[in-house]
Amino acid sequence: MKILKYFDISWFSSVDGPGTRVVLYLLGCNLRCPWCHSPHSWESSSPLLYFESRCTKCGECVDICPNGVHEVSNGVHLVNHSQCNHCGACIEICPSSDINKWNTSALGFAGKDIEVSELYQLLKPQLDLLKHIGGLTVSGGDPLVQSKALAELLKICTADGIHTTVETSATLNKKHIEELLPYVNHWLIGLRPSRTDKVEDWKQLLSNIQLLAAHNPNQITIRTPIIPGYTDTQIGYDMIIEVMRANGIKSIEILPYNPYSENYYKAMGLKYPLEGIQLPSNEELIGIKGVFTSAGINAKIIA
Amino acid sequence: MTKLIEEETIVGSTYRITELIKAMEKRAWADRSSEWFTKDMFKKIGIEHPDKPVIVRRALAIDEILKAMTNKNLFKGNNPHYQIRDGELIVGVITLGSLGLGKSFPIYLTPSELDITSVSTKSEMGLFGHDSVNYDVMLALGLDGIIADCNKELSATEHKINHYDNLLNYCSKVESDDTFLKEIHQLKSNGKATATIESLKEIFEEHDENKGNRTKAYDSNLKDLFEILETHIHTNFNDISKARKSKQEKTSLPHLKQIREIIAENTNILHNRRDFYNSVKISCQAVIDYAGQFSKLAKEMSLVEKDPIRKAELIEISGICSKVPAKPASTFYEALQSIYFFHLALHSSMSQLSLGRLDQVLQPYYKKEEHEKQQELFECFLIKCAERLILDSNTFIKQDHVDFGSNLLTIPVALDQWSESNEFLQNIIIGGQTRDGKNAVNDCTYLILKAFQKTKLYTPTLNARIYKEQMDGSKESNKYLNAIAECLYETKNGMPVIGNDEVLVPAMHKFSGIPLEEARDYVIDGCWEPLLNGSCDWTFRMFNMLTALECALNGGATLSSNPILLRGQKLTYETPLPAVDTSIDFEEFKNIFKKHIKFFTDNSALSIHMLYLVDQAVNPDPLYSALLKGCMKTGRDKTWGGADYKLAGIIPAAVPDTVNTLTAIKKWVYDKKEFELADVLDAFRSSYISSNKVQQEKFNRIKLKFQTDSPKFGNNDKESVDMMQWLLNTFYDCVKTSQALAQEVFLYPPKKGDEERIKSLRALAGYAGKSLKEEFGDNFMIHITAGMGTFELFDIFGGGNAASADRNKAGDPIARNFAPMVGTTKFSIGHLLSSFKTLGLNRFAGGVITDLCLEERDLEKNGPEIIKSVIQNFMLNEGNMMTITISDKKLLGLIYDLCEKNRNGDPEAKKELKKYEHVSVRVGGFQMPYVTLPPAMQKSYIDRPMPPVG
Ligand code: SF4
Ligand code: SF4
């Protein structure tokens, strides 16, 4: 069986597809959206994450690192991320870190390689529990990046009667989608026209949506994050409406941007691109929802 | 929960119910200490009637308290117990008291009996509960019917006593064995109708027909007597000396002395029967009289009532109280009032017993066309059961009525009195299957569920049984599961508790020897103990599995850090020290551990048998025995072998903690050899703290590996599940072996030739009595059931343990019930529940309960649906019992702060707190209003993180 790389699992989600679901977050993404709330999922293997608040500045990591990534002096810990070659030695020695639990550690890799059948065994108990009221949603990163291995996982799920959903920005070649198509019950497609879009991505996206809609438009829900200054434009909404109409897609979910992602940028030593951005207000969201509903689309705000 | 409080609080299905609950809560927030009876308000039964047997004195005490409860002159002419409150439809008032606060009751022990309680540590204040009444007999016969049965039995008993007196009288006049036998022989052949012959004849005839309500013991004694006599009456008298020489050398000939003994013993049994029936009569009559007083009161009130509607209600109440519980009930209303009177009498007289399968009991009285009225009546009934509530914990100390003899058992069990101050040991059970395996869900099942959902009371505890037909996906089954899920979602307070019939019925039947019909009729009582429905008498023993593990690791001693104890507190056998003897591998260590587990199961099983007889001398229970299956038939109190079944649970605590510590030791000491066992034990002993830097670093590493890199039960990983399987198999084996030992020593008469050995074993235990089967007859049996959990005692149990894999400090609480320690589960509820699948929990009829706590925000969208799925998953994974509560951490935090202010005497905070009295949490064994909990425990609920277990 193939190997999948994932960085997180959420066991009880009511906002990622129909019903109550397990959400599997896969590594790897072909885009670099500035509003991404999981920058640590971009590469196919996780960067070293350093969470300052969990570090005791003990300095154990300094000497063990063959590449001199860590520097601790006067209670300040500097991490030179670009020099790191992912050997893991610092995580192993750090008393505040556990290689298996990056989200409670000072140092860690967010990713994990796992064989598909093993991953299924890991997910199964909760999938059994949610079988009749939800299912599995695969998100990322972009799950299309690992479509071959993912198809194996979704195939097992489908055979066990588990409802599957894939959340993607659908900007990769259609062969990835075709690989998954037989095993996916529902698609959550990110559609958020923005000034940062590349033309070829957009084209790919449109043709992929056509492909999916030709299969069954009712299996598609559009998701649009509202990022002030990026995706909150009337032109953008009009484009979305047009695409939805043209393809017979009836539902859209509006997601206010997630202000809690700054943490991960910091942990990777990156600058937070949305620094200082204002959250869209409730009224604004309701207004945006109105734009869609008055166009005859089922719109929902997912908070 | 929040919404409810913000809106005008509307609870219950009618305005009347809302008002009644409001009034009840108002009383609950007041200082209720002046409502308690004091002992000087009662007659001193024990001093006035020192010559009466204890069971009769207990009956007189029941009569005394029920009289006091309707005595207008007490409490300065304003007796809070003799009142009908505005709007009430069900009447009567239970005295204050609870498991934690104790009870007030007339002293019925004699002064010398009271002196003896200094060694038994069990006095008349012993508040046991933990049995469940089946009310169908009472509703069908009425207490008059039971009294009539007593009268019948009494006259038959008197009659027999006469015969025995005659016989004894006769025997005492005859001089020698030979003359006795000769005379008997002659009397028989002459057919002379002397009184003796008459007596003999009657007893003979009864013996021949093998009829009458005799217990086995009574039978076998009679049988002996008659065999002896018959042999000689039918034997040619002249051959006797010959016979003596030949066969009788083995079986020994009758001697006058023996005959006298047998007669005396049987007379004694008959006297006890007479006392029993008399006591039942007195107690039942006391309840009837009590009801009569309320009939009178309702009538008086109706005369002055201006509101015509209320006036009519009072007249109806008066009529009902003059009818039930004396007469059979003929309507739903009468049935409820009748049950409440009896329940009230039990709970006011030290017997805090459960209400049983009320949907089954009430269904024959239910009428579809009167549904709404019946719904309201049932909610009135629930409020009456709940109204002993005391919500201001500042007043608890003043109301502490527990004394040294208030033990549940003959062995003191430390209780968390504070947490138990609103625990009344009253349960209602619904659903599941009938005695013949049919779907038991009926109209009343739904009526009861709805009543709990509407009133949101947290006592009585509601328990819903689920069996396979309720899982089959049919419309009916979904209706039932949906109703349960909705109730859980709406109340948030863990009602109902879920019992899995597919696991508990085989546990009772196949693994504990209970007949299938009885097993299918199981009920849940006390905190969550599975028992039989109105046909069993229950007791239990607990021990701490983590302590057993400490003993195994440390040669029979705890891992105490107290230097004067040297190695530690010695509790069990000295065994080789695995930290010293390196030849001991992990398998060998497991064998050592087993020995220590067996020490505790031996202790439990033996003491259950050995101390069975103590209760009859101090806590006979004629009122409960009136309805307890077996007692009326045999003429024996429940404490005197009367109940059809005797159940005793052996319940170890800290089983998940033990598994996690064992797997960590296996992994890091035995498999990876990363640490020395001695260092691990030092770390445990010293709570992972050392003044030596090198040692401290070692401790840190041990702690890190044990806590973060070891298998933890509840994550469905192979290592921890395998270890749990091993531990459960071992524990179960030990229970069975210990049971066999206890039976050999105390239950069965010793085998021929083995008398001396058994006698000396009994002497070793300090027991000089007969074997229980000799005492109570061949059918006597104590069914031992194994279970696992902590009840509310997780703090108290942990208090005696060193640190462990999941506990940082000595004395930290252990994990609650059969749920993993908070913070040790990495995944989800599905993983926890699927960890149960292969454990064979269907062997554990003592109950294995897991408490789940879901976070309110996760249920916002599909709450009932998610809860239903959790229940179905629990059933499919063969879980045993489960509670599901829903909590809102933020809200609990807010209430905690208010409580702190109230504890510091802030009156504003107290006012504010009243808004939150509905918020309750599950405390291991029962629901408690959060506002009433001890501060440390309150805090622990705020800290319960997701994933949502523990
Ligand atoms: S990252 Fe870990 S090892 Fe490095 S200084 Fe912080 S706590 Fe010490
Ligand atoms: S993972 Fe290896 S290379 Fe990277 S910082 Fe840690 S020790 Fe250095």
Coordinates of N, CA and C in Angstrom, one line a residue, chain B residues 618-773:
Chain B
V618 N -28.4 -5.9 63.4 CA -28.5 -4.4 63.6 C -29.4 -3.7 62.6
N619 N -29.4 -4.2 61.4 CA -30.3 -3.5 60.4 C -31.3 -4.4 59.7
P620 N -32.1 -5.1 60.4 CA -33.2 -5.8 59.7 C -34.1 -4.8 59.1
D621 N -34.8 -5.2 58.0 CA -35.5 -4.3 57.2 C -36.9 -4.8 56.9
P622 N -37.8 -4.8 57.9 CA -39.1 -5.4 57.7 C -40.0 -4.7 56.6
L623 N -39.8 -3.4 56.5 CA -40.6 -2.7 55.5 C -40.2 -3.1 54.1
Y624 N -38.9 -3.1 53.8 CA -38.5 -3.5 52.5 C -38.8 -5.0 52.3
S625 N -38.6 -5.8 53.3 CA -38.8 -7.2 53.1 C -40.3 -7.6 52.8
A626 N -41.2 -6.6 53.1 CA -42.6 -6.9 52.8 C -42.8 -7.0 51.3
L627 N -41.9 -6.3 50.5 CA -42.0 -6.4 49.1 C -40.9 -7.2 48.4
L628 N -39.9 -7.5 49.1 CA -38.7 -8.2 48.5 C -39.0 -9.6 48.2
K629 N -38.9 -10.0 47.0 CA -39.2 -11.4 46.6 C -38.5 -12.4 47.4
G630 N -39.3 -13.3 48.0 CA -38.6 -14.4 48.8 C -38.9 -14.3 50.3
C631 N -38.9 -13.0 50.8 CA -39.0 -12.8 52.2 C -40.4 -13.2 52.8
M632 N -41.5 -12.8 52.1 CA -42.8 -13.1 52.6 C -43.0 -14.6 52.6
K633 N -42.5 -15.2 51.5 CA -42.7 -16.7 51.3 C -42.0 -17.5 52.4
T634 N -40.8 -17.1 52.7 CA -40.0 -17.9 53.6 C -40.1 -17.4 55.1
G635 N -40.7 -16.2 55.2 CA -40.9 -15.7 56.6 C -39.5 -15.2 57.1
R636 N -38.7 -14.8 56.3 CA -37.4 -14.3 56.7 C -37.1 -12.9 56.2
D637 N -36.5 -12.1 57.0 CA -36.1 -10.8 56.7 C -35.0 -10.9 55.6
K638 N -34.8 -9.8 54.9 CA -33.8 -9.8 53.9 C -32.4 -9.9 54.5
T639 N -32.2 -9.5 55.7 CA -30.9 -9.7 56.3 C -30.7 -11.1 56.9
W640 N -31.8 -11.9 56.8 CA -31.7 -13.2 57.4 C -32.0 -14.3 56.3
G641 N -31.4 -14.0 55.2 CA -31.5 -15.0 54.1 C -32.8 -15.1 53.4
G642 N -33.6 -14.1 53.6 CA -35.0 -14.1 53.0 C -35.1 -13.9 51.5
A643 N -34.2 -13.0 51.0 CA -34.3 -12.6 49.6 C -34.0 -13.8 48.7
D644 N -34.7 -13.9 47.5 CA -34.4 -14.9 46.6 C -33.0 -15.0 46.2
Y645 N -32.4 -13.8 46.0 CA -30.9 -13.8 45.6 C -30.1 -12.8 46.5
K646 N -28.9 -13.2 46.7 CA -28.0 -12.4 47.4 C -26.8 -12.1 46.4
L647 N -26.7 -10.8 46.1 CA -25.6 -10.4 45.2 C -24.5 -9.6 45.9
A648 N -23.3 -9.8 45.5 CA -22.2 -9.1 46.1 C -21.2 -8.7 45.0
G649 N -21.0 -7.4 44.9 CA -20.0 -7.0 43.9 C -18.6 -6.8 44.4
I650 N -17.6 -7.2 43.7 CA -16.2 -6.9 44.0 C -15.8 -5.9 42.9
I651 N -15.5 -4.7 43.4 CA -15.2 -3.6 42.5 C -13.9 -2.9 42.7
P652 N -12.9 -3.3 41.9 CA -11.6 -2.6 42.0 C -11.7 -1.2 41.4
A653 N -11.0 -0.2 42.0 CA -10.9 1.1 41.4 C -9.5 1.2 40.7
A654 N -9.3 2.2 39.9 CA -8.0 2.5 39.3 C -7.5 1.5 38.3
V655 N -8.4 0.9 37.6 CA -8.0 -0.1 36.6 C -7.3 0.5 35.4
P656 N -7.8 1.6 34.9 CA -7.1 2.2 33.8 C -5.7 2.8 34.2
D657 N -5.6 3.4 35.4 CA -4.3 3.8 35.9 C -3.3 2.7 35.9
T658 N -3.8 1.6 36.4 CA -2.9 0.4 36.6 C -2.4 -0.1 35.2
V659 N -3.3 -0.2 34.3 CA -2.9 -0.6 32.9 C -1.9 0.3 32.4
N660 N -2.1 1.6 32.5 CA -1.1 2.6 31.9 C 0.2 2.5 32.6
T661 N 0.2 2.3 33.9 CA 1.5 2.2 34.6 C 2.2 0.9 34.2
L662 N 1.4 -0.1 34.2 CA 2.0 -1.4 33.8 C 2.6 -1.4 32.4
T663 N 1.9 -0.8 31.4 CA 2.4 -0.8 30.0 C 3.7 0.1 30.0
A664 N 3.7 1.2 30.7 CA 4.9 2.0 30.7 C 6.1 1.3 31.3
I665 N 5.9 0.6 32.4 CA 7.0 -0.2 33.0 C 7.4 -1.3 32.0
K666 N 6.5 -2.0 31.4 CA 6.9 -3.0 30.4 C 7.7 -2.4 29.3
K667 N 7.3 -1.3 28.8 CA 8.0 -0.8 27.6 C 9.3 -0.3 28.0
W668 N 9.4 0.5 29.0 CA 10.7 1.3 29.3 C 11.7 0.5 30.2
V669 N 11.1 -0.4 31.0 CA 12.0 -1.1 31.9 C 12.3 -2.5 31.3
Y670 N 11.3 -3.2 30.9 CA 11.5 -4.6 30.5 C 11.9 -4.7 29.0
D671 N 11.2 -4.0 28.1 CA 11.4 -4.2 26.7 C 12.6 -3.3 26.3
K672 N 12.6 -2.0 26.5 CA 13.6 -1.2 26.0 C 14.8 -1.0 26.9
K673 N 14.6 -1.5 28.2 CA 15.6 -1.4 29.2 C 16.2 -0.1 29.3
E674 N 15.4 1.0 29.2 CA 16.0 2.3 29.3 C 16.1 2.8 30.7
F675 N 15.2 2.3 31.6 CA 15.3 2.7 33.0 C 15.4 1.4 33.9
E676 N 16.1 1.6 35.0 CA 16.1 0.6 36.1 C 14.7 0.7 36.8
L677 N 14.2 -0.5 37.2 CA 12.9 -0.5 37.9 C 13.1 0.3 39.2
A678 N 14.2 0.1 39.9 CA 14.4 0.8 41.1 C 14.3 2.3 41.0
D679 N 14.8 2.9 39.9 CA 14.7 4.3 39.6 C 13.2 4.7 39.4
V680 N 12.5 3.9 38.7 CA 11.1 4.2 38.4 C 10.4 4.2 39.8
L681 N 10.7 3.2 40.6 CA 9.9 3.2 41.9 C 10.3 4.4 42.8
D682 N 11.6 4.8 42.7 CA 12.0 6.0 43.5 C 11.2 7.2 42.9
A683 N 11.1 7.2 41.6 CA 10.4 8.4 41.0 C 8.9 8.4 41.5
F684 N 8.3 7.2 41.5 CA 6.9 7.2 42.0 C 6.8 7.6 43.4
R685 N 7.7 7.0 44.2 CA 7.7 7.3 45.7 C 7.8 8.8 46.0
S686 N 8.7 9.4 45.2 CA 9.0 10.8 45.5 C 8.3 11.8 44.6
S687 N 7.2 11.4 44.0 CA 6.5 12.2 43.1 C 7.3 12.9 42.1
Y688 N 8.3 12.2 41.6 CA 9.2 12.6 40.5 C 10.0 13.8 40.9
I689 N 10.2 14.0 42.2 CA 11.0 15.2 42.6 C 12.2 14.7 43.4
S690 N 13.4 15.3 43.1 CA 14.6 14.9 43.8 C 15.4 16.2 44.0
S691 N 16.2 16.2 45.1 CA 17.0 17.3 45.4 C 18.4 17.1 44.7
N692 N 18.6 15.9 44.2 CA 19.8 15.6 43.5 C 19.6 15.9 42.0
K693 N 20.5 16.7 41.5 CA 20.3 17.1 40.1 C 20.3 16.0 39.1
V694 N 21.2 15.0 39.3 CA 21.3 13.9 38.3 C 20.1 13.1 38.4
Q695 N 19.7 12.8 39.7 CA 18.5 12.0 39.9 C 17.2 12.7 39.3
Q696 N 17.2 14.0 39.5 CA 16.0 14.8 39.0 C 15.9 14.7 37.5
E697 N 17.1 14.7 36.9 CA 17.0 14.6 35.4 C 16.5 13.2 35.0
K698 N 17.0 12.2 35.7 CA 16.5 10.9 35.4 C 15.0 10.8 35.6
F699 N 14.5 11.4 36.7 CA 13.1 11.4 37.0 C 12.3 12.1 35.9
N700 N 12.9 13.2 35.4 CA 12.2 14.0 34.3 C 12.1 13.1 33.1
R701 N 13.1 12.3 32.8 CA 13.0 11.5 31.6 C 12.0 10.4 31.8
I702 N 12.0 9.8 33.0 CA 11.0 8.8 33.2 C 9.6 9.3 33.0
K703 N 9.4 10.5 33.6 CA 8.1 11.1 33.6 C 7.7 11.4 32.1
L704 N 8.6 11.9 31.4 CA 8.3 12.2 30.0 C 8.0 11.0 29.2
K705 N 8.8 10.0 29.4 CA 8.6 8.7 28.6 C 7.3 8.1 29.1
F706 N 7.1 8.1 30.4 CA 5.9 7.4 30.9 C 4.6 8.2 30.5
Q707 N 4.7 9.5 30.5 CA 3.5 10.2 30.2 C 3.2 10.5 28.8
T708 N 4.3 10.7 28.0 CA 4.0 11.0 26.6 C 4.4 10.0 25.6
D709 N 5.1 9.0 26.0 CA 5.6 8.0 25.0 C 5.3 6.6 25.4
S710 N 4.2 6.4 26.0 CA 3.8 5.0 26.4 C 2.3 4.8 26.0
P711 N 2.0 3.6 25.7 CA 0.6 3.3 25.3 C -0.3 3.7 26.5
K712 N -1.4 4.2 26.1 CA -2.4 4.6 27.1 C -3.8 4.0 26.8
F713 N -4.4 3.4 27.7 CA -5.7 2.8 27.5 C -6.7 3.8 27.0
G714 N -7.5 3.4 26.0 CA -8.5 4.3 25.5 C -8.1 4.8 24.1
N715 N -6.9 4.5 23.7 CA -6.5 4.9 22.3 C -6.6 3.8 21.3
N716 N -7.2 2.7 21.8 CA -7.3 1.5 20.9 C -6.0 1.0 20.3
D717 N -4.9 1.2 21.1 CA -3.7 0.6 20.6 C -3.5 -0.8 21.2
K718 N -2.8 -1.6 20.5 CA -2.7 -3.0 20.8 C -2.1 -3.3 22.2
E719 N -1.0 -2.5 22.5 CA -0.3 -2.8 23.8 C -1.2 -2.6 25.0
S720 N -1.9 -1.4 25.0 CA -2.7 -1.1 26.2 C -4.0 -2.0 26.2
V721 N -4.5 -2.3 25.0 CA -5.7 -3.2 25.0 C -5.3 -4.6 25.5
D722 N -4.1 -5.1 25.0 CA -3.6 -6.4 25.5 C -3.4 -6.5 27.0
M723 N -2.9 -5.4 27.5 CA -2.6 -5.3 28.9 C -3.9 -5.3 29.7
M724 N -4.9 -4.5 29.2 CA -6.2 -4.5 29.8 C -6.8 -5.9 29.8
Q725 N -6.7 -6.6 28.7 CA -7.3 -7.9 28.6 C -6.6 -8.8 29.7
W726 N -5.3 -8.7 29.8 CA -4.6 -9.6 30.7 C -5.1 -9.2 32.1
L727 N -5.2 -8.0 32.4 CA -5.6 -7.6 33.8 C -7.0 -8.0 34.1
L728 N -7.9 -7.8 33.1 CA -9.3 -8.2 33.4 C -9.4 -9.7 33.5
N729 N -8.7 -10.5 32.7 CA -8.8 -11.9 32.8 C -8.3 -12.3 34.2
T730 N -7.2 -11.7 34.6 CA -6.6 -12.1 35.8 C -7.5 -11.8 37.0
F731 N -8.0 -10.6 37.0 CA -8.9 -10.1 38.0 C -10.2 -11.1 38.1
Y732 N -10.7 -11.4 36.9 CA -11.9 -12.2 36.9 C -11.5 -13.6 37.4
D733 N -10.4 -14.2 37.0 CA -10.0 -15.5 37.5 C -9.9 -15.4 39.1
C734 N -9.2 -14.4 39.6 CA -9.0 -14.2 41.0 C -10.4 -14.2 41.7
V735 N -11.3 -13.5 41.1 CA -12.7 -13.4 41.8 C -13.3 -14.8 41.9
K736 N -13.1 -15.6 40.8 CA -13.7 -16.9 40.8 C -13.0 -17.8 41.8
T737 N -11.7 -17.8 41.8 CA -10.9 -18.6 42.8 C -11.3 -18.2 44.2
S738 N -11.3 -16.9 44.5 CA -11.7 -16.4 45.8 C -13.1 -16.8 46.2
Q739 N -14.0 -16.7 45.2 CA -15.3 -17.1 45.5 C -15.4 -18.6 45.9
A740 N -14.6 -19.4 45.2 CA -14.6 -20.9 45.5 C -14.1 -21.1 47.0
L741 N -13.1 -20.4 47.3 CA -12.5 -20.5 48.7 C -13.5 -20.1 49.7
A742 N -14.2 -18.9 49.5 CA -15.1 -18.4 50.4 C -16.3 -19.4 50.6
Q743 N -16.7 -20.0 49.5 CA -17.8 -21.0 49.5 C -17.4 -22.2 50.3
E744 N -16.2 -22.6 50.1 CA -15.7 -23.8 50.8 C -15.7 -23.6 52.3
V745 N -15.2 -22.4 52.7 CA -15.1 -22.2 54.1 C -16.4 -21.8 54.8
F746 N -17.1 -20.9 54.1 CA -18.3 -20.4 54.8 C -19.7 -20.8 54.3
L747 N -19.7 -21.2 53.1 CA -21.1 -21.5 52.5 C -21.5 -22.9 52.7
Y748 N -20.6 -23.8 52.3 CA -21.1 -25.3 52.3 C -20.8 -25.9 53.7
P749 N -21.6 -26.8 54.1 CA -21.2 -27.6 55.3 C -19.9 -28.4 54.9
P750 N -19.0 -28.5 55.9 CA -17.8 -29.2 55.5 C -18.0 -30.6 55.1
K751 N -17.2 -31.1 54.2 CA -17.3 -32.5 53.7 C -17.0 -33.4 54.9
K752 N -17.4 -34.6 54.8 CA -17.1 -35.6 55.8 C -15.6 -35.7 56.0
G753 N -15.2 -35.7 57.2 CA -13.8 -35.8 57.5 C -13.0 -34.5 57.4
D754 N -13.7 -33.5 56.9 CA -13.0 -32.2 56.7 C -13.4 -31.2 57.7
E755 N -14.2 -31.7 58.7 CA -14.8 -30.7 59.6 C -13.8 -29.9 60.4
E756 N -12.8 -30.6 60.9 CA -11.8 -30.0 61.7 C -11.1 -28.9 61.0
R757 N -10.7 -29.2 59.8 CA -9.9 -28.3 59.0 C -10.7 -27.0 58.7
I758 N -12.0 -27.2 58.3 CA -12.8 -26.0 58.0 C -13.1 -25.2 59.3
K759 N -13.3 -26.0 60.4 CA -13.5 -25.3 61.6 C -12.4 -24.4 62.0
S760 N -11.2 -24.9 61.8 CA -10.0 -24.1 62.2 C -9.8 -23.0 61.2
L761 N -10.1 -23.2 59.9 CA -10.1 -22.1 59.0 C -11.0 -21.0 59.4
R762 N -12.2 -21.4 59.8 CA -13.2 -20.4 60.2 C -12.7 -19.6 61.5
A763 N -12.1 -20.4 62.4 CA -11.6 -19.8 63.6 C -10.6 -18.8 63.3
L764 N -9.8 -19.1 62.3 CA -8.7 -18.2 61.9 C -9.3 -16.8 61.4
A765 N -10.5 -16.9 60.8 CA -11.1 -15.7 60.4 C -12.0 -15.1 61.5
G766 N -12.0 -15.7 62.6 CA -12.8 -15.2 63.7 C -14.3 -15.5 63.6
Y767 N -14.6 -16.6 62.9 CA -16.0 -16.9 62.7 C -16.3 -18.2 63.4
A768 N -17.3 -18.2 64.2 CA -17.6 -19.5 65.0 C -19.0 -20.1 64.6
G769 N -19.7 -19.4 63.6 CA -21.0 -19.9 63.3 C -21.0 -21.1 62.4
K770 N -22.2 -21.5 62.0 CA -22.4 -22.6 61.1 C -22.2 -22.2 59.7
S771 N -22.1 -23.1 58.8 CA -22.0 -22.7 57.4 C -23.3 -22.1 57.0
L772 N -23.2 -21.2 56.0 CA -24.4 -20.4 55.6 C -25.5 -21.3 55.1
K773 N -25.2 -22.4 54.4 CA -26.2 -23.3 53.9 C -26.9 -24.1 55.1

